[in-house]
Amino acid sequence: MKKQVILTVMDGSCDRGFPITLEIREDEPPFNLKLRDFGRLPPTGDIELLESFRKWRSDFGMWVNRDSSNGDRTRSRIKPKGEKIIIFNDNSEKILAANIDCWLSSSEKSWRKILDGLQQELQPNDEIRVILQTDDANLRRLPWSAWNLFYDTYKNSEIALSTLTVKPPNFPRSECRKSAVRILAVFGNNDEINIELDRQFLHALTERGAEITSLNKPTKAELLNFLRDDRGWHIFFFAGHSSTIAGGQIGEFEISKTESVSIDDLRNAMTGAIDKGLQLAIFNSCDGLGIANQLGKLYLPQSIVMREPIPDTAAHIFLQDFLAAFANNKSLYAAVREARRKLEDANNKELPGISWLPVICQNPAVEPLSWKQLINWKCLLVLTGHSDVVRSVAISSNGNTIASGSLDKTVKLWNLATGELIHTFNGHNSAVIAVAFSPDSKTLASASNHEFFDGSIKLWDVANRQFKQTLGNAIVALRTSCLAFNPDEQTLANGHIGTTLVGATIDIWNLNKSKIEKTLWGHGWEVSSLAFSKDGRILVSGGLDGAIKIWNWRKEELLHTLNRPAPSEFFASLASWFDSSVGVIWSVAISPDGKIVASAGSQQPIKLWNSENGRLLRTFTQHSDSVYSLSFSPDGETLASGGADCTIRIWNFHTGELLQTLEHLGPVMSVAFSPDGKTLVSGSSDATVKIWRVPA
């Protein structure tokens, strides 16, 4: 489970202790509060904490700039100030770590409450973000990642810093997504250090959808001009020399051999960049806590800096490993944790305490960043084989094939990778309204508006591209509006228009026996959309009566009616004929974890519901007309919707953030994600199928 721990430390001192507030929350929406408590961070007493920190810091800094006997030199990314030949005392790291753990293991009563709260609410396998909020410079400098409770007991944790003054930045979240991940990279003064590897590691991100603008030793005026770019930036990166001054509150970084700047020197331009969507600053340079402190005062969402002078080679190792993990969709915290631990494995023997240097500085009012949040969908292919509205699209579970059904009475198979037309199935005598692949990708089901002397559901052999059979032969087979395969591969559900006032049913077919085994009654008008949960346990239906229904379909039991509750299902059906205030439901979908049902239709907004208790969770209103189709991404992080306003909208459905808007020339009738979540397919009234992808 994901947990968020916030330790807010108020004014105090190491001699007297510090008042502290503990909050533990679920680190997933709606971020439920699990615990809030108050205590006191104990005084250091006889523990020589600050003295041992100063000793380790002094030894570490001198070691980084040492001269070795064979003439090799390890340089830090802080401008050298003379030569020193020293012998590094590696005990200072062990002494500091022991002192930190002794201090934070205190049995002082008010602190023990905090420790007990942590241990009661956190589990060893939890993914934990710990945020230490403090303005005390001494506490900010301490390597909190040495705290044994989190280093050993909660191994999936990472500790970040924050200032006490926090609030969300001003940018509208939908404006944070550009045409690519935009990175402003500043390569400053590099006297006696090598920043060419930084450049190479950073530019490798172009293969993951990054657009990088590099500034080499810019003037302050040039830097200000680029920061003010109207298109905005996602990430600001700096490599070169930097340092912290003024008691840890301010930092400077050398943009050239002759010019240094602080964040205060760039305040207005940096604030403007944050307002336009700047989310992350990375300073792969020395002693960056002062810089991070200033950026925190501007409410930047997050920054990554080095606590102390860092050797050139260690800076390279951390950057390469962090960028590789982050761009491969690990969370910011997990990517930093992974890179720090690799740095420890590679260098801790020669540089005791090296893994303490990289630190995240987090604005607690903002969710942590992930690479996939920055990546935009791009239209790679437009498929133009249909001659009329494309009403439905589906993607096979093996990720190879698209199926599309059209009002031109055909079903087409397309190669998902190339867009090549594989085959056209002809056999329906009216408009094809729905298509669905079986879970094993071997069978395609299609449904039509009506059929004479035949059934409106047909099954096709995908591999052999042949007709298999018709379901429900009749003299007149009325419209079948929707199809859904259960994960068990032998069950197919369909919804249709019905023939009487309460005749709109859901039929559950046993495909092995080619017969209807169950019939679900309850909708007053046509059943327009169906979705099985990933585990196959529940079925969700939406209808033109405006109702959303959640079923235990195996028991033919109705669990919940949403959007149009009534004391009696019969009267609810009757009411729908006379009350159109809630509109019709065109689409329903279930999140991969089965916890959320999404619904959409002729009336705004899109609604999200708790599948277990039927409670309304959230609404989305940005579409300007009816919404015809919904699809959750397989990773459970985004929702795609297609509507009559000719747009596809991509949502972070956990937060309600509109991430991106894509366009067709006509109303979007259907959307579907590929199994790996990297491809989105849409079908439109403009008679096209579009293939959208994010960078691999």
XYZ file of C-alpha atoms in Angstrom:
696
model
C 0.000 0.000 0.000
C 1.152 3.571 -0.646
C 1.508 5.798 2.406
C 2.472 9.420 2.936
C 4.140 10.529 6.173
C 4.494 14.242 6.958
C 6.608 15.275 9.943
C 6.173 19.003 10.564
C 8.889 20.369 12.858
C 8.268 23.796 14.372
C 10.722 26.276 15.902
C 13.041 24.826 18.488
C 16.660 23.825 18.923
C 18.778 20.734 19.320
C 19.299 21.696 22.974
C 15.585 22.103 23.788
C 13.962 19.823 21.240
C 11.338 20.659 18.600
C 7.520 20.526 18.647
C 6.441 18.094 15.933
C 3.214 17.058 14.189
C 2.806 13.668 12.555
C 0.331 12.993 9.751
C -0.005 9.654 8.004
C -2.215 9.465 4.929
C -2.927 7.005 2.183
C -0.811 8.175 -0.742
C -3.571 7.529 -3.246
C -6.722 9.597 -3.823
C -8.694 10.557 -1.819
C -5.613 10.611 0.502
C -7.522 9.496 3.569
C -6.025 10.595 6.867
C -4.961 7.554 8.909
C -3.366 9.289 11.885
C -2.607 12.739 13.224
C -0.635 13.160 16.442
C 1.518 15.712 18.229
C 4.780 15.208 20.045
C 8.246 16.565 20.486
C 11.484 15.765 18.694
C 13.804 15.162 21.654
C 16.836 17.315 22.495
C 20.143 15.774 21.503
C 21.340 15.779 25.109
C 24.642 13.947 25.450
C 24.542 12.808 21.817
C 27.153 14.844 19.949
C 24.944 14.974 16.877
C 25.951 18.282 15.322
C 29.603 17.788 16.164
C 29.638 14.368 14.499
C 27.836 15.853 11.486
C 30.430 18.616 11.166
C 33.232 16.043 11.454
C 31.768 13.819 8.734
C 31.054 16.822 6.525
C 34.603 18.127 6.920
C 36.158 14.725 6.234
C 33.873 14.102 3.273
C 34.570 17.487 1.691
C 38.331 17.133 2.072
C 38.275 13.598 0.700
C 36.379 14.707 -2.395
C 39.109 17.243 -3.233
C 42.055 15.087 -2.218
C 45.210 14.369 -4.195
C 46.044 10.682 -4.309
C 49.568 9.289 -4.353
C 49.393 8.254 -8.004
C 48.404 11.700 -9.130
C 44.731 10.977 -9.837
C 42.355 13.647 -8.638
C 38.726 13.363 -7.626
C 37.095 16.753 -8.010
C 33.803 17.917 -6.566
C 31.301 20.126 -8.274
C 32.243 22.938 -5.970
C 34.919 25.317 -7.131
C 38.253 24.150 -5.647
C 39.924 26.407 -3.103
C 43.462 25.114 -2.827
C 45.044 21.675 -2.675
C 44.941 19.390 0.362
C 46.484 16.016 1.018
C 44.527 14.271 3.773
C 43.760 10.855 5.119
C 40.018 10.275 5.266
C 38.657 8.914 8.539
C 35.848 6.616 7.415
C 34.674 6.202 11.021
C 33.062 9.628 10.919
C 30.250 8.295 8.709
C 29.588 5.396 11.082
C 29.638 7.694 14.112
C 27.199 10.151 12.511
C 24.806 7.362 11.451
C 24.906 5.871 14.950
C 24.259 9.267 16.557
C 21.286 9.961 14.283
C 19.763 6.582 15.060
C 20.398 6.969 18.792
C 18.740 10.390 18.788
C 15.721 9.187 16.806
C 15.345 6.061 18.949
C 14.862 8.132 22.086
C 12.443 6.797 24.692
C 11.318 10.337 25.585
C 7.552 10.016 26.043
C 6.283 12.640 23.603
C 8.623 11.340 20.863
C 7.739 7.730 21.597
C 4.117 8.581 20.679
C 5.336 9.578 17.227
C 7.389 6.400 16.811
C 4.485 4.243 17.980
C 2.167 5.946 15.495
C 4.609 5.269 12.654
C 5.028 1.624 13.550
C 1.297 1.047 14.033
C 0.245 2.538 10.697
C 3.132 1.518 8.429
C 3.823 -1.957 7.105
C 7.287 -3.143 5.984
C 6.169 -3.570 2.362
C 4.403 -0.195 2.098
C 5.597 2.308 -0.503
C 6.213 5.322 1.733
C 6.884 8.989 1.002
C 8.238 10.761 4.070
C 8.257 14.575 4.017
C 10.142 16.451 6.716
C 8.786 20.001 6.915
C 11.193 22.351 8.657
C 12.906 25.703 8.199
C 15.682 24.839 10.635
C 18.946 24.839 8.667
C 20.635 22.293 10.973
C 17.795 19.790 10.620
C 17.660 20.248 6.846
C 21.380 19.487 6.553
C 21.247 16.242 8.541
C 21.192 13.064 6.402
C 17.748 11.780 7.440
C 18.087 8.815 5.095
C 20.473 7.350 7.707
C 17.510 6.948 10.096
C 17.509 3.221 10.698
C 13.719 2.960 11.053
C 13.267 3.833 7.383
C 16.601 2.572 6.059
C 16.172 -0.960 7.421
C 12.539 -1.491 8.469
C 10.687 0.362 5.711
C 12.920 -0.288 2.727
C 10.441 1.099 0.187
C 10.630 4.581 1.674
C 12.298 7.840 0.700
C 12.658 10.934 2.861
C 12.208 14.381 1.315
C 12.494 17.914 2.694
C 9.991 20.753 2.621
C 9.754 24.297 3.898
C 7.056 25.163 6.430
C 5.337 27.606 4.081
C 3.615 25.627 1.333
C 0.731 26.061 -1.073
C -0.163 24.754 -4.533
C 1.483 26.656 -7.407
C -0.734 28.876 -9.499
C -0.550 26.961 -12.748
C -3.715 25.380 -14.138
C -2.808 21.679 -14.303
C -4.192 21.163 -17.805
C -1.635 23.702 -19.031
C 1.304 21.629 -17.772
C 1.302 19.330 -20.779
C 3.231 20.576 -23.790
C 3.862 18.915 -27.127
C 6.774 17.081 -25.447
C 8.545 16.940 -22.091
C 10.249 20.334 -22.282
C 13.582 20.559 -20.468
C 15.663 23.709 -20.094
C 19.226 22.489 -19.476
C 21.879 24.930 -18.302
C 25.508 23.808 -18.482
C 27.446 26.323 -16.425
C 31.009 26.808 -15.257
C 32.795 23.453 -15.529
C 36.309 24.305 -14.349
C 38.084 21.031 -13.515
C 34.903 18.929 -13.804
C 33.387 16.992 -16.688
C 29.790 17.861 -17.509
C 29.771 16.307 -20.974
C 28.438 13.057 -19.528
C 25.571 15.024 -17.936
C 24.754 16.329 -21.385
C 24.798 12.831 -22.894
C 22.605 11.308 -20.178
C 20.124 14.141 -20.473
C 19.929 14.061 -24.251
C 19.203 10.329 -24.156
C 15.756 11.400 -22.912
C 14.869 12.587 -26.422
C 14.114 8.928 -27.160
C 11.491 9.047 -24.398
C 9.662 12.113 -25.686
C 11.820 14.929 -24.302
C 12.513 18.210 -26.089
C 15.730 19.652 -24.665
C 16.972 23.222 -25.002
C 20.616 23.535 -23.926
C 22.271 26.734 -22.750
C 26.065 26.645 -22.554
C 27.493 29.161 -20.080
C 24.666 31.651 -20.707
C 24.601 35.197 -19.455
C 22.015 36.060 -16.846
C 20.039 37.972 -19.489
C 19.996 34.931 -21.786
C 18.869 32.653 -18.969
C 16.065 35.027 -17.991
C 14.903 35.210 -21.597
C 14.646 31.421 -21.909
C 12.931 31.009 -18.544
C 10.223 33.376 -19.806
C 9.468 31.254 -22.890
C 5.691 31.400 -23.425
C 5.521 27.653 -24.083
C 6.773 26.930 -20.580
C 9.011 24.160 -19.256
C 8.502 20.938 -17.344
C 12.031 20.479 -15.991
C 14.909 22.846 -15.248
C 18.339 21.189 -15.161
C 21.713 22.576 -14.112
C 25.190 21.018 -14.183
C 28.267 22.906 -13.013
C 29.498 24.509 -9.804
C 27.150 25.656 -7.042
C 27.199 26.345 -3.296
C 25.009 27.267 -0.327
C 25.524 30.541 1.553
C 23.803 32.709 4.203
C 23.365 30.004 6.816
C 21.845 27.495 4.425
C 19.010 29.741 3.268
C 20.382 30.851 -0.114
C 22.312 29.120 -2.879
C 24.293 30.294 -5.876
C 25.147 28.510 -9.090
C 27.796 29.525 -11.592
C 26.223 29.936 -15.008
C 29.606 30.907 -16.478
C 33.189 31.456 -15.381
C 32.432 35.058 -14.526
C 28.829 35.076 -13.354
C 26.924 33.441 -10.485
C 23.208 33.787 -9.784
C 20.834 32.850 -6.991
C 17.176 31.935 -7.340
C 16.324 35.356 -5.920
C 18.142 36.901 -8.898
C 15.730 34.980 -11.156
C 12.662 35.265 -8.948
C 10.166 36.819 -11.376
C 11.206 34.714 -14.353
C 11.281 31.521 -12.270
C 7.861 32.294 -10.773
C 6.521 32.796 -14.290
C 7.994 29.461 -15.372
C 6.317 27.736 -12.414
C 3.019 29.407 -13.308
C 3.384 27.954 -16.818
C 3.960 24.441 -15.537
C 7.555 24.024 -14.345
C 7.415 20.969 -12.101
C 10.935 19.842 -11.314
C 14.396 21.373 -10.921
C 17.483 19.135 -10.886
C 20.782 20.619 -9.709
C 23.467 18.018 -10.380
C 25.938 20.207 -8.551
C 27.327 20.697 -5.064
C 25.773 21.921 -1.853
C 22.302 22.714 -3.221
C 20.103 22.963 -0.111
C 20.119 26.762 -0.230
C 18.934 26.656 -3.845
C 16.200 24.159 -2.941
C 15.114 26.348 -0.020
C 14.660 29.335 -2.323
C 12.757 27.269 -4.895
C 10.520 25.968 -2.120
C 9.621 29.537 -1.175
C 8.410 29.982 -4.767
C 6.214 26.836 -4.359
C 7.992 24.819 -7.028
C 6.478 21.312 -6.861
C 9.775 19.491 -6.418
C 13.541 19.760 -6.787
C 16.458 17.351 -6.506
C 19.742 18.683 -5.144
C 22.940 17.444 -3.489
C 23.397 18.164 0.235
C 27.174 18.433 0.056
C 30.040 18.662 -2.437
C 29.751 15.623 -4.701
C 32.539 13.989 -6.695
C 32.252 14.300 -10.435
C 32.027 10.533 -11.000
C 29.346 10.120 -8.319
C 27.292 12.934 -9.880
C 27.432 11.049 -13.193
C 26.387 7.733 -11.639
C 23.443 9.250 -9.795
C 22.180 11.221 -12.789
C 22.356 8.292 -15.196
C 20.582 5.895 -12.847
C 17.947 8.410 -11.776
C 17.045 9.473 -15.318
C 16.885 5.860 -16.505
C 14.501 4.878 -13.709
C 12.373 8.038 -13.888
C 11.957 7.995 -17.673
C 10.959 4.318 -17.423
C 7.937 5.415 -15.396
C 9.142 4.790 -11.870
C 7.843 7.400 -9.472
C 10.125 10.306 -8.630
C 10.667 8.919 -5.130
C 11.313 5.363 -6.295
C 13.733 6.608 -8.975
C 15.732 8.671 -6.462
C 15.765 5.785 -3.977
C 16.997 3.358 -6.626
C 19.707 5.755 -7.837
C 20.866 6.514 -4.280
C 21.206 2.831 -3.433
C 23.143 2.113 -6.616
C 25.407 5.023 -5.718
C 25.893 3.507 -2.273
C 26.801 0.116 -3.729
C 29.245 1.674 -6.192
C 31.013 4.222 -3.980
C 30.188 3.915 -0.291
C 33.434 2.103 0.544
C 35.542 4.859 -0.953
C 33.098 7.649 -0.057
C 31.280 6.732 3.180
C 27.917 8.506 3.267
C 27.813 9.233 -0.474
C 24.219 7.980 -0.756
C 23.104 10.662 1.724
C 23.803 13.453 -0.746
C 20.896 13.327 -3.247
C 17.687 14.643 -1.684
C 14.195 15.504 -2.905
C 12.694 18.799 -1.790
C 8.915 18.490 -2.102
C 6.011 20.915 -2.029
C 3.533 18.806 0.025
C 0.584 20.577 -1.625
C 1.481 18.914 -4.950
C 1.449 15.249 -5.903
C 4.894 13.906 -6.848
C 5.732 13.930 -10.512
C 5.955 10.941 -12.839
C 7.313 10.903 -16.382
C 4.115 9.500 -17.836
C 2.206 12.530 -16.510
C 4.309 14.700 -18.824
C 4.082 12.602 -21.971
C 1.548 13.632 -24.584
C -0.372 11.337 -26.895
C 0.440 11.837 -30.566
C -1.548 10.693 -33.588
C 0.687 8.359 -35.574
C -1.760 6.887 -38.073
C -5.168 7.716 -39.538
C -6.981 4.697 -41.005
C -9.431 5.575 -43.780
C -10.938 2.320 -45.044
C -14.519 2.835 -43.823
C -17.103 4.750 -45.853
C -19.365 5.753 -42.953
C -19.332 6.420 -39.196
C -16.973 4.176 -37.202
C -19.208 3.283 -34.288
C -16.963 0.918 -32.310
C -13.286 -0.007 -31.970
C -11.543 -2.727 -29.945
C -7.955 -3.960 -29.484
C -7.049 -7.631 -29.128
C -5.564 -8.745 -25.813
C -2.298 -9.725 -27.533
C -1.939 -6.129 -28.672
C -1.628 -6.989 -32.360
C -4.972 -6.173 -33.929
C -7.605 -3.450 -34.064
C -11.216 -4.228 -34.938
C -13.578 -1.512 -36.112
C -17.306 -1.659 -36.758
C -19.043 0.896 -38.969
C -22.408 2.073 -40.186
C -21.157 0.925 -43.602
C -22.153 -2.607 -42.383
C -18.561 -3.898 -42.314
C -16.096 -5.021 -39.673
C -12.427 -4.396 -40.400
C -9.239 -5.796 -38.888
C -6.117 -3.612 -38.816
C -2.509 -4.159 -37.816
C -2.044 -2.093 -34.652
C 1.661 -1.459 -35.269
C 1.495 -0.438 -38.930
C -2.145 0.505 -39.548
C -2.306 -1.935 -42.464
C -5.795 -3.244 -43.332
C -5.726 -6.987 -42.665
C -9.252 -8.050 -43.593
C -12.841 -6.877 -44.047
C -15.715 -8.985 -42.718
C -18.950 -8.636 -44.697
C -22.019 -10.359 -43.348
C -24.168 -7.886 -41.478
C -27.142 -6.425 -43.309
C -27.292 -3.262 -41.217
C -24.996 -0.890 -39.349
C -22.402 -2.523 -37.105
C -22.757 -0.947 -33.684
C -20.370 -2.902 -31.454
C -17.242 -5.073 -31.708
C -15.399 -6.977 -28.964
C -12.458 -9.392 -28.866
C -12.526 -12.529 -26.748
C -9.881 -12.552 -23.979
C -7.715 -15.033 -25.944
C -7.894 -12.797 -29.076
C -9.116 -15.743 -31.175
C -12.719 -14.663 -31.597
C -14.250 -11.342 -32.566
C -17.898 -10.613 -31.806
C -19.832 -7.970 -33.697
C -23.367 -6.661 -33.277
C -25.656 -4.854 -35.672
C -28.695 -2.609 -35.743
C -31.127 -5.311 -36.881
C -31.223 -8.447 -38.997
C -33.934 -10.336 -40.900
C -33.949 -14.132 -40.777
C -30.665 -14.029 -38.888
C -29.182 -12.937 -35.584
C -27.719 -9.533 -34.830
C -24.599 -10.994 -33.132
C -21.925 -12.662 -35.247
C -18.722 -14.418 -34.188
C -15.613 -14.388 -36.397
C -12.427 -16.474 -36.390
C -9.679 -13.856 -36.207
C -6.705 -16.002 -37.221
C -8.438 -17.644 -40.208
C -10.503 -14.535 -40.986
C -13.656 -16.574 -41.332
C -17.245 -16.397 -40.147
C -17.888 -18.808 -37.239
C -21.528 -18.507 -36.236
C -24.523 -16.309 -35.523
C -26.094 -15.996 -32.090
C -29.837 -15.542 -31.668
C -31.316 -16.364 -35.059
C -34.793 -14.863 -35.489
C -37.229 -13.742 -38.145
C -36.549 -10.194 -36.980
C -33.563 -9.644 -34.684
C -33.724 -6.155 -33.194
C -30.728 -4.016 -32.419
C -27.938 -5.353 -30.209
C -26.315 -2.233 -28.827
C -23.317 -3.484 -26.873
C -21.104 -6.488 -26.239
C -18.720 -7.523 -23.472
C -16.659 -10.678 -23.006
C -16.109 -12.004 -19.509
C -12.480 -12.923 -18.665
C -13.535 -16.593 -18.400
C -13.584 -16.603 -22.247
C -16.809 -18.620 -22.457
C -19.247 -15.872 -21.452
C -20.502 -13.050 -23.667
C -22.956 -10.404 -22.477
C -25.063 -8.320 -24.819
C -27.555 -5.537 -24.337
C -30.370 -4.690 -26.714
C -33.389 -2.550 -27.341
C -36.146 -4.921 -26.162
C -39.713 -5.131 -27.394
C -41.818 -4.084 -24.400
C -41.829 -1.361 -21.770
C -39.586 -3.377 -19.475
C -38.176 -5.591 -22.159
C -34.673 -4.126 -22.415
C -32.597 -7.013 -21.139
C -29.008 -8.145 -20.800
C -28.443 -11.624 -22.173
C -25.593 -13.759 -20.837
C -24.434 -16.288 -23.441
C -22.548 -19.501 -22.803
C -20.474 -19.662 -25.959
C -19.557 -23.300 -25.449
C -23.249 -24.157 -25.642
C -24.239 -21.280 -27.964
C -27.209 -20.446 -25.793
C -28.446 -17.817 -23.341
C -27.932 -19.030 -19.784
C -29.034 -15.960 -17.856
C -31.137 -12.884 -18.496
C -30.855 -9.713 -16.422
C -33.958 -7.510 -16.236
C -34.207 -3.975 -14.889
C -33.467 -1.343 -17.510
C -36.478 0.514 -18.860
C -35.001 1.445 -22.204
C -32.259 0.074 -24.403
C -29.081 -1.210 -22.707
C -26.386 0.825 -24.448
C -23.150 -0.178 -22.704
C -21.699 -3.108 -20.754
C -18.421 -3.744 -18.925
C -17.156 -6.701 -16.898
C -14.710 -6.163 -14.044
C -11.204 -7.487 -14.636
C -11.831 -10.382 -12.240
C -15.136 -11.156 -13.977
C -17.070 -10.885 -10.743
C -19.369 -7.959 -11.544
C -21.048 -6.589 -14.641
C -21.915 -2.918 -15.088
C -24.590 -1.725 -17.503
C -25.773 1.659 -18.715
C -28.998 2.389 -20.553
C -31.016 4.965 -22.410
C -33.182 5.131 -19.274
C -30.326 7.042 -17.622
C -29.593 4.256 -15.141
C -26.273 2.607 -14.322
C -26.616 -0.837 -12.800
C -24.081 -3.029 -11.038
C -24.813 -6.753 -11.138
C -23.667 -9.957 -9.582
C -24.437 -11.527 -12.912
C -23.784 -15.112 -11.875
C -26.554 -14.885 -9.291
C -28.672 -12.622 -11.539
C -28.634 -10.197 -8.610
C -28.809 -6.404 -8.944
C -26.379 -4.869 -6.447
C -26.807 -1.117 -7.098
C -28.748 1.262 -9.325
C -26.937 4.563 -9.847
C -27.994 7.880 -11.309
C -31.703 7.002 -11.214
C -32.464 5.340 -7.878
C -36.058 4.338 -7.139
C -37.828 2.205 -4.507
C -38.848 -0.258 -7.181
C -37.015 -1.259 -10.350
C -40.357 -1.512 -12.137
C -41.282 2.065 -11.248
C -37.764 3.201 -12.093
C -38.284 1.762 -15.550
C -41.626 3.509 -15.886
C -40.188 6.792 -14.644
C -37.510 6.799 -17.302
C -40.170 7.112 -20.017
C -41.481 10.339 -18.534
C -38.408 11.876 -16.901
C -35.483 12.643 -19.201
C -33.728 15.013 -16.774
C -30.775 12.690 -16.255
C -30.393 12.011 -19.969
C -29.242 8.719 -21.441
C -26.119 6.735 -20.598
C -24.000 5.976 -23.652
C -20.988 4.400 -21.954
C -19.843 2.716 -18.749
C -16.382 1.430 -17.789
C -14.745 -0.200 -14.748
C -11.268 0.642 -13.444
C -8.742 -2.230 -13.530
C -8.909 -2.659 -9.744
C -12.710 -2.868 -9.904
C -13.200 -0.054 -7.392
C -14.507 2.693 -9.695
C -17.280 2.777 -12.270
C -17.252 5.579 -14.835
C -20.387 6.647 -16.695
C -21.128 9.181 -19.411
C -23.954 10.108 -21.743
C -26.069 12.858 -23.199
C -25.915 15.040 -20.109
C -22.781 16.429 -18.532
C -20.809 15.466 -16.570
C -18.796 12.253 -16.693
C -19.338 10.642 -13.310
C -17.173 8.340 -11.219
C -18.828 6.029 -8.701
C -17.636 3.745 -5.926
C -18.508 0.275 -7.206
C -18.986 -1.197 -3.728
C -21.391 1.333 -2.197
C -22.586 3.314 -5.220
C -21.343 6.636 -3.824
C -20.629 9.421 -6.332
C -16.900 10.216 -6.148
C -16.103 12.812 -8.793
C -17.439 14.559 -11.895
C -15.727 15.880 -15.052
C -17.363 18.649 -17.053
C -14.880 19.753 -19.740
C -16.656 18.071 -22.679
C -19.054 20.518 -24.317
C -21.533 17.908 -25.605
C -22.570 14.263 -25.186
C -19.904 11.718 -24.247
C -20.161 8.470 -26.206
C -17.272 6.324 -24.972
C -15.049 5.727 -21.932
C -11.975 3.578 -21.394
C -9.641 3.151 -18.392
C -5.933 2.673 -19.047
C -4.646 -0.756 -17.964
C -2.355 0.791 -15.327
C -5.378 2.370 -13.641
C -4.001 5.905 -13.829
C -5.917 7.571 -16.658
C -9.359 7.625 -18.249
C -10.045 8.406 -21.906
C -13.387 9.800 -23.062
C -14.704 10.458 -26.560
C -17.545 12.839 -27.298
C -19.831 14.656 -29.683
C -17.595 17.732 -29.410
C -15.133 15.867 -31.692
C -12.573 15.462 -28.916
C -10.896 12.749 -26.912
C -10.000 13.840 -23.414
C -7.373 12.157 -21.258
C -7.914 12.461 -17.501
C -6.065 11.716 -14.327
C -9.279 10.352 -12.890
C -7.827 10.208 -9.375
C -7.409 13.990 -9.200
C -9.835 15.215 -11.870
C -6.992 16.787 -13.852
C -7.569 17.080 -17.601
C -4.238 15.962 -19.021
C -4.732 16.350 -22.758
C -7.319 16.961 -25.473
C -7.092 15.169 -28.834
C -9.212 15.885 -31.893
C -11.141 14.228 -34.716
C -13.038 15.949 -37.513
C -16.278 14.395 -36.287
C -17.826 13.124 -33.042
C -15.733 10.454 -31.337
C -17.862 7.335 -30.960
C -15.412 4.883 -29.385
C -12.025 4.766 -27.617
C -9.922 1.794 -26.482
C -6.515 1.336 -24.815
C -4.015 -1.331 -25.828
C -3.069 -3.908 -23.153
C 0.254 -2.159 -22.457
C -1.471 1.229 -22.167
C 0.881 2.895 -24.673
C -1.575 2.996 -27.570
C -5.044 4.511 -27.759
C -7.395 3.842 -30.674
C -10.415 5.956 -31.535
C -13.281 5.650 -33.993
C -15.219 8.659 -35.251
C -18.169 9.882 -37.275
C -15.556 11.257 -39.685
C -15.249 7.594 -40.862
C -11.659 7.281 -39.614
C -9.840 5.227 -37.035
C -6.915 7.000 -35.369
C -3.971 5.383 -33.612
C -2.456 7.488 -30.833
C 0.740 6.626 -28.987
C 3.013 7.907 -26.266
C 6.807 7.598 -26.661
C 8.024 4.112 -25.722
